[in-house]
């Protein structure tokens, strides 16, 4: 029987913004990020050409665990309007190790299906020492070009990732960016560089 992934801790953070510049937010939005801290399954193995077996073993369970956490934090799957994902690799790992756990169908397709999404999932990944913050981008789970739902959330775990660990993150939001008002592609004018006669130079 395959060894179970070494899950050290799970962290969930939420926030809900109610005022922006002293003005009530038209649609209060809650953001949530859930992070699983696991031992890097490739730690100490040197260069591993085929990451697939460990991805298939670990990633689907992580996707389900983290989706359950953000769904609970936001009040159910139907409250998740935007989503994103991320991975942080400890200093002894490759960025590809984190990418392997979030960028394949074993994580992405499971996360998308559980959140009832259809969009490609926006992401971030990095290699960082323990305690460094990671900003996770979000966009609409079924209409990625919906500009009002371009958001970010930040998560920081003081003791993770250790050098031989990976932090895998799933994030979601229950609504649009606070007081979003920059329009959308459906209402944008057609803008071409040739039409901008007085293009201002920023100095």
C-alpha positions as a Markdown table, in Angstrom:
| # | Residue | x | y | z |
|---|---|---|---|---|
| 1 | Unk | 0.0 | 0.0 | 0.0 |
| 2 | Unk | 1.3 | 3.5 | -0.9 |
| 3 | Unk | 2.5 | 5.7 | 1.9 |
| 4 | Unk | 0.0 | 8.4 | 2.8 |
| 5 | Unk | 1.1 | 12.0 | 2.3 |
| 6 | Unk | 2.5 | 13.5 | 5.4 |
| 7 | Unk | 0.0 | 16.3 | 6.2 |
| 8 | Unk | 1.4 | 18.4 | 9.0 |
| 9 | Unk | -1.3 | 21.1 | 9.3 |
| 10 | Unk | -4.2 | 22.8 | 7.6 |
| 11 | Unk | -4.7 | 26.5 | 7.9 |
| 12 | Unk | -7.8 | 28.4 | 6.8 |
| 13 | Unk | -8.0 | 32.2 | 6.7 |
| 14 | Unk | -11.0 | 34.4 | 5.9 |
| 15 | Unk | -11.8 | 38.0 | 5.7 |
| 16 | Unk | -14.9 | 40.1 | 4.9 |
| 17 | Unk | -14.5 | 43.7 | 3.8 |
| 18 | Unk | -17.4 | 46.0 | 4.8 |
| 19 | Unk | -16.0 | 49.5 | 4.3 |
| 20 | Unk | -13.7 | 50.9 | 1.5 |
| 21 | Unk | -12.4 | 54.5 | 2.1 |
| 22 | Unk | -15.2 | 54.9 | 4.7 |
| 23 | Unk | -17.9 | 54.0 | 2.1 |
| 24 | Unk | -20.0 | 50.8 | 2.7 |
| 25 | Unk | -19.1 | 48.1 | 0.2 |
| 26 | Unk | -22.1 | 47.6 | -2.1 |
| 27 | Unk | -21.7 | 43.8 | -2.1 |
| 28 | Unk | -19.8 | 42.6 | 1.0 |
| 29 | Unk | -17.5 | 39.9 | -0.1 |
| 30 | Unk | -15.8 | 37.2 | 1.9 |
| 31 | Unk | -12.5 | 35.7 | 0.8 |
| 32 | Unk | -11.1 | 32.4 | 2.1 |
| 33 | Unk | -7.9 | 30.6 | 1.5 |
| 34 | Unk | -7.2 | 27.1 | 2.8 |
| 35 | Unk | -3.6 | 25.7 | 2.9 |
| 36 | Unk | -2.3 | 22.2 | 3.4 |
| 37 | Unk | 1.2 | 21.9 | 4.7 |
| 38 | Unk | 2.7 | 18.5 | 3.5 |
| 39 | Unk | 6.1 | 17.0 | 3.4 |
| 40 | Unk | 7.5 | 17.3 | -0.1 |
| 41 | Unk | 7.2 | 13.8 | -1.5 |
| 42 | Unk | 10.3 | 14.3 | -3.6 |
| 43 | Unk | 12.5 | 15.8 | -0.8 |
| 44 | Unk | 16.0 | 14.2 | -0.7 |
| 45 | Unk | 15.5 | 12.3 | -3.9 |
| 46 | Unk | 17.5 | 14.5 | -6.2 |
| 47 | Unk | 16.2 | 15.2 | -9.7 |
| 48 | Unk | 13.1 | 13.0 | -10.3 |
| 49 | Unk | 12.1 | 12.8 | -14.0 |
| 50 | Unk | 8.6 | 11.5 | -13.5 |
| 51 | Unk | 6.6 | 13.3 | -10.9 |
| 52 | Unk | 3.3 | 11.7 | -12.0 |
| 53 | Unk | 2.9 | 8.8 | -9.6 |
| 54 | Unk | 3.1 | 11.0 | -6.5 |
| 55 | Unk | 0.9 | 13.6 | -8.1 |
| 56 | Unk | -1.8 | 11.0 | -8.8 |
| 57 | Unk | -1.5 | 9.7 | -5.3 |
| 58 | Unk | -1.6 | 13.1 | -3.4 |
| 59 | Unk | -3.2 | 15.8 | -5.5 |
| 60 | Unk | -6.9 | 14.7 | -5.6 |
| 61 | Unk | -7.1 | 14.3 | -1.9 |
| 62 | Unk | -5.6 | 17.7 | -1.4 |
| 63 | Unk | -8.1 | 19.3 | -3.8 |
| 64 | Unk | -11.0 | 17.7 | -1.9 |
| 65 | Unk | -9.7 | 18.7 | 1.5 |
| 66 | Unk | -9.0 | 22.3 | 0.6 |
| 67 | Unk | -12.3 | 22.8 | -1.4 |
| 68 | Unk | -14.2 | 21.5 | 1.6 |
| 69 | Unk | -12.5 | 24.0 | 3.8 |
| 70 | Unk | -13.1 | 27.1 | 1.6 |
| 71 | Unk | -16.7 | 25.9 | 1.0 |
| 72 | Unk | -17.3 | 25.7 | 4.7 |
| 73 | Unk | -15.7 | 29.1 | 5.2 |
| 74 | Unk | -17.8 | 30.8 | 2.5 |
| 75 | Unk | -21.1 | 29.2 | 3.3 |
| 76 | Unk | -21.3 | 26.5 | 0.7 |
| 77 | Unk | -20.2 | 25.8 | -2.9 |
| 78 | Unk | -23.0 | 28.0 | -4.3 |
| 79 | Unk | -21.4 | 31.0 | -2.5 |
| 80 | Unk | -18.1 | 30.5 | -4.2 |
| 81 | Unk | -18.0 | 32.9 | -7.2 |
| 82 | Unk | -14.3 | 33.2 | -7.7 |
| 83 | Unk | -11.4 | 30.8 | -7.3 |
| 84 | Unk | -7.6 | 30.5 | -7.4 |
| 85 | Unk | -4.9 | 28.1 | -6.4 |
| 86 | Unk | -1.3 | 28.3 | -5.3 |
| 87 | Unk | 1.7 | 26.3 | -4.1 |
| 88 | Unk | 4.8 | 27.3 | -2.1 |
| 89 | Unk | 7.8 | 25.0 | -2.1 |
| 90 | Unk | 10.3 | 25.0 | 0.7 |
| 91 | Unk | 13.9 | 26.0 | 0.0 |
| 92 | Unk | 15.1 | 22.4 | -0.6 |
| 93 | Unk | 12.5 | 21.7 | -3.3 |
| 94 | Unk | 11.9 | 22.7 | -6.9 |
| 95 | Unk | 9.2 | 25.1 | -8.0 |
| 96 | Unk | 8.2 | 22.3 | -10.3 |
| 97 | Unk | 7.3 | 20.2 | -7.3 |
| 98 | Unk | 4.6 | 22.7 | -6.3 |
| 99 | Unk | 3.5 | 23.1 | -9.9 |
| 100 | Unk | 3.1 | 19.4 | -10.2 |
| 101 | Unk | 0.6 | 19.3 | -7.3 |
| 102 | Unk | -1.6 | 22.1 | -8.5 |
| 103 | Unk | -1.3 | 22.3 | -12.3 |
| 104 | Unk | -2.4 | 18.8 | -13.4 |
| 105 | Unk | -6.0 | 17.5 | -13.7 |
| 106 | Unk | -5.5 | 15.5 | -10.5 |
| 107 | Unk | -5.8 | 18.8 | -8.6 |
| 108 | Unk | -7.3 | 21.3 | -11.0 |
| 109 | Unk | -10.1 | 19.2 | -12.4 |
| 110 | Unk | -11.1 | 18.0 | -9.0 |
| 111 | Unk | -11.1 | 21.5 | -7.5 |
| 112 | Unk | -13.0 | 22.9 | -10.5 |
| 113 | Unk | -15.7 | 20.2 | -10.4 |
| 114 | Unk | -16.2 | 20.4 | -6.7 |
| 115 | Unk | -16.7 | 24.2 | -6.9 |
| 116 | Unk | -19.0 | 23.9 | -10.0 |
| 117 | Unk | -16.6 | 26.0 | -12.0 |
| 118 | Unk | -15.7 | 25.9 | -15.7 |
| 119 | Unk | -12.9 | 28.5 | -16.0 |
| 120 | Unk | -9.2 | 27.7 | -16.1 |
| 121 | Unk | -8.0 | 28.3 | -12.5 |
| 122 | Unk | -5.7 | 31.3 | -12.0 |
| 123 | Unk | -2.7 | 30.5 | -9.9 |
| 124 | Unk | 0.6 | 31.6 | -8.3 |
| 125 | Unk | 3.5 | 29.5 | -7.1 |
| 126 | Unk | 6.9 | 30.2 | -5.6 |
| 127 | Unk | 9.8 | 28.9 | -3.5 |
| 128 | Unk | 10.0 | 30.7 | -0.2 |
| 129 | Unk | 11.3 | 30.3 | 3.3 |
| 130 | Unk | 8.8 | 29.7 | 6.1 |
| 131 | Unk | 6.6 | 32.6 | 7.1 |
| 132 | Unk | 6.7 | 34.5 | 3.8 |
| 133 | Unk | 3.3 | 35.7 | 2.6 |
| 134 | Unk | 1.9 | 34.4 | -0.7 |
| 135 | Unk | -0.7 | 36.4 | -2.7 |
| 136 | Unk | -3.2 | 34.2 | -4.5 |
| 137 | Unk | -5.1 | 35.6 | -7.5 |
| 138 | Unk | -8.7 | 34.9 | -8.0 |
| 139 | Unk | -11.2 | 35.2 | -10.9 |
| 140 | Unk | -14.7 | 34.2 | -11.7 |
| 141 | Unk | -15.2 | 30.4 | -11.7 |
| 142 | Unk | -17.4 | 30.3 | -14.8 |
| 143 | Unk | -16.5 | 33.6 | -16.6 |
| 144 | Unk | -12.8 | 34.3 | -16.2 |
| 145 | Unk | -13.0 | 37.6 | -18.1 |
| 146 | Unk | -15.4 | 39.1 | -15.7 |
| 147 | Unk | -13.3 | 42.0 | -14.5 |
| 148 | Unk | -15.3 | 42.8 | -11.4 |
| 149 | Unk | -14.1 | 39.4 | -9.9 |
| 150 | Unk | -10.4 | 40.0 | -10.3 |
| 151 | Unk | -9.3 | 39.7 | -6.7 |
| 152 | Unk | -6.4 | 38.5 | -4.6 |
| 153 | Unk | -6.1 | 37.1 | -1.2 |
| 154 | Unk | -3.0 | 36.6 | 0.9 |
| 155 | Unk | -2.0 | 33.8 | 3.2 |
| 156 | Unk | 1.0 | 33.5 | 5.5 |
| 157 | Unk | 1.9 | 30.5 | 7.7 |
| 158 | Unk | 4.6 | 31.4 | 10.2 |
| 159 | Unk | 6.2 | 28.0 | 10.4 |
| 160 | Unk | 5.7 | 26.8 | 6.8 |
| 161 | Unk | 7.0 | 25.7 | 4.4 |
| 162 | Unk | 9.9 | 24.1 | 6.1 |
| 163 | Unk | 12.7 | 23.4 | 3.6 |
| 164 | Unk | 11.4 | 19.9 | 2.9 |
| 165 | Unk | 7.7 | 20.9 | 2.7 |
| 166 | Unk | 5.1 | 22.2 | 0.2 |
| 167 | Unk | 2.2 | 24.4 | 1.0 |
| 168 | Unk | -0.8 | 23.8 | -1.3 |
| 169 | Unk | -3.5 | 26.5 | -1.4 |
| 170 | Unk | -7.1 | 26.7 | -2.7 |
| 171 | Unk | -8.9 | 30.0 | -2.4 |
| 172 | Unk | -12.2 | 31.5 | -3.2 |
| 173 | Unk | -14.4 | 34.6 | -2.9 |
| 174 | Unk | -18.1 | 35.1 | -2.5 |
| 175 | Unk | -18.5 | 38.1 | -4.7 |
| 176 | Unk | -16.8 | 40.9 | -6.7 |
| 177 | Unk | -14.0 | 43.3 | -5.8 |
| 178 | Unk | -15.2 | 46.0 | -3.3 |
| 179 | Unk | -17.1 | 48.7 | -5.2 |
| 180 | Unk | -15.9 | 47.4 | -8.6 |
| 181 | Unk | -16.7 | 50.0 | -11.2 |
| 182 | Unk | -14.2 | 49.8 | -14.1 |
| 183 | Unk | -16.6 | 48.2 | -16.5 |
| 184 | Unk | -16.1 | 45.0 | -18.4 |
| 185 | Unk | -15.2 | 43.8 | -21.9 |
| 186 | Unk | -18.9 | 43.9 | -22.9 |
| 187 | Unk | -18.9 | 47.7 | -22.3 |
| 188 | Unk | -15.3 | 48.6 | -23.2 |
| 189 | Unk | -14.7 | 50.9 | -26.3 |
| 190 | Unk | -12.4 | 49.5 | -28.9 |
| 191 | Unk | -9.0 | 50.9 | -28.1 |
| 192 | Unk | -6.0 | 50.7 | -30.5 |
| 193 | Unk | -2.6 | 52.3 | -30.0 |
| 194 | Unk | -3.0 | 54.1 | -33.4 |
| 195 | Unk | -6.1 | 55.8 | -32.0 |
| 196 | Unk | -4.2 | 57.3 | -29.0 |
| 197 | Unk | -2.8 | 60.5 | -30.6 |
| 198 | Unk | -1.8 | 62.1 | -27.3 |
| 199 | Unk | -0.3 | 59.1 | -25.5 |
| 200 | Unk | 1.1 | 60.6 | -22.3 |
| 201 | Unk | 4.6 | 59.7 | -21.3 |
| 202 | Unk | 5.0 | 58.9 | -17.6 |
| 203 | Unk | 8.1 | 60.4 | -16.2 |
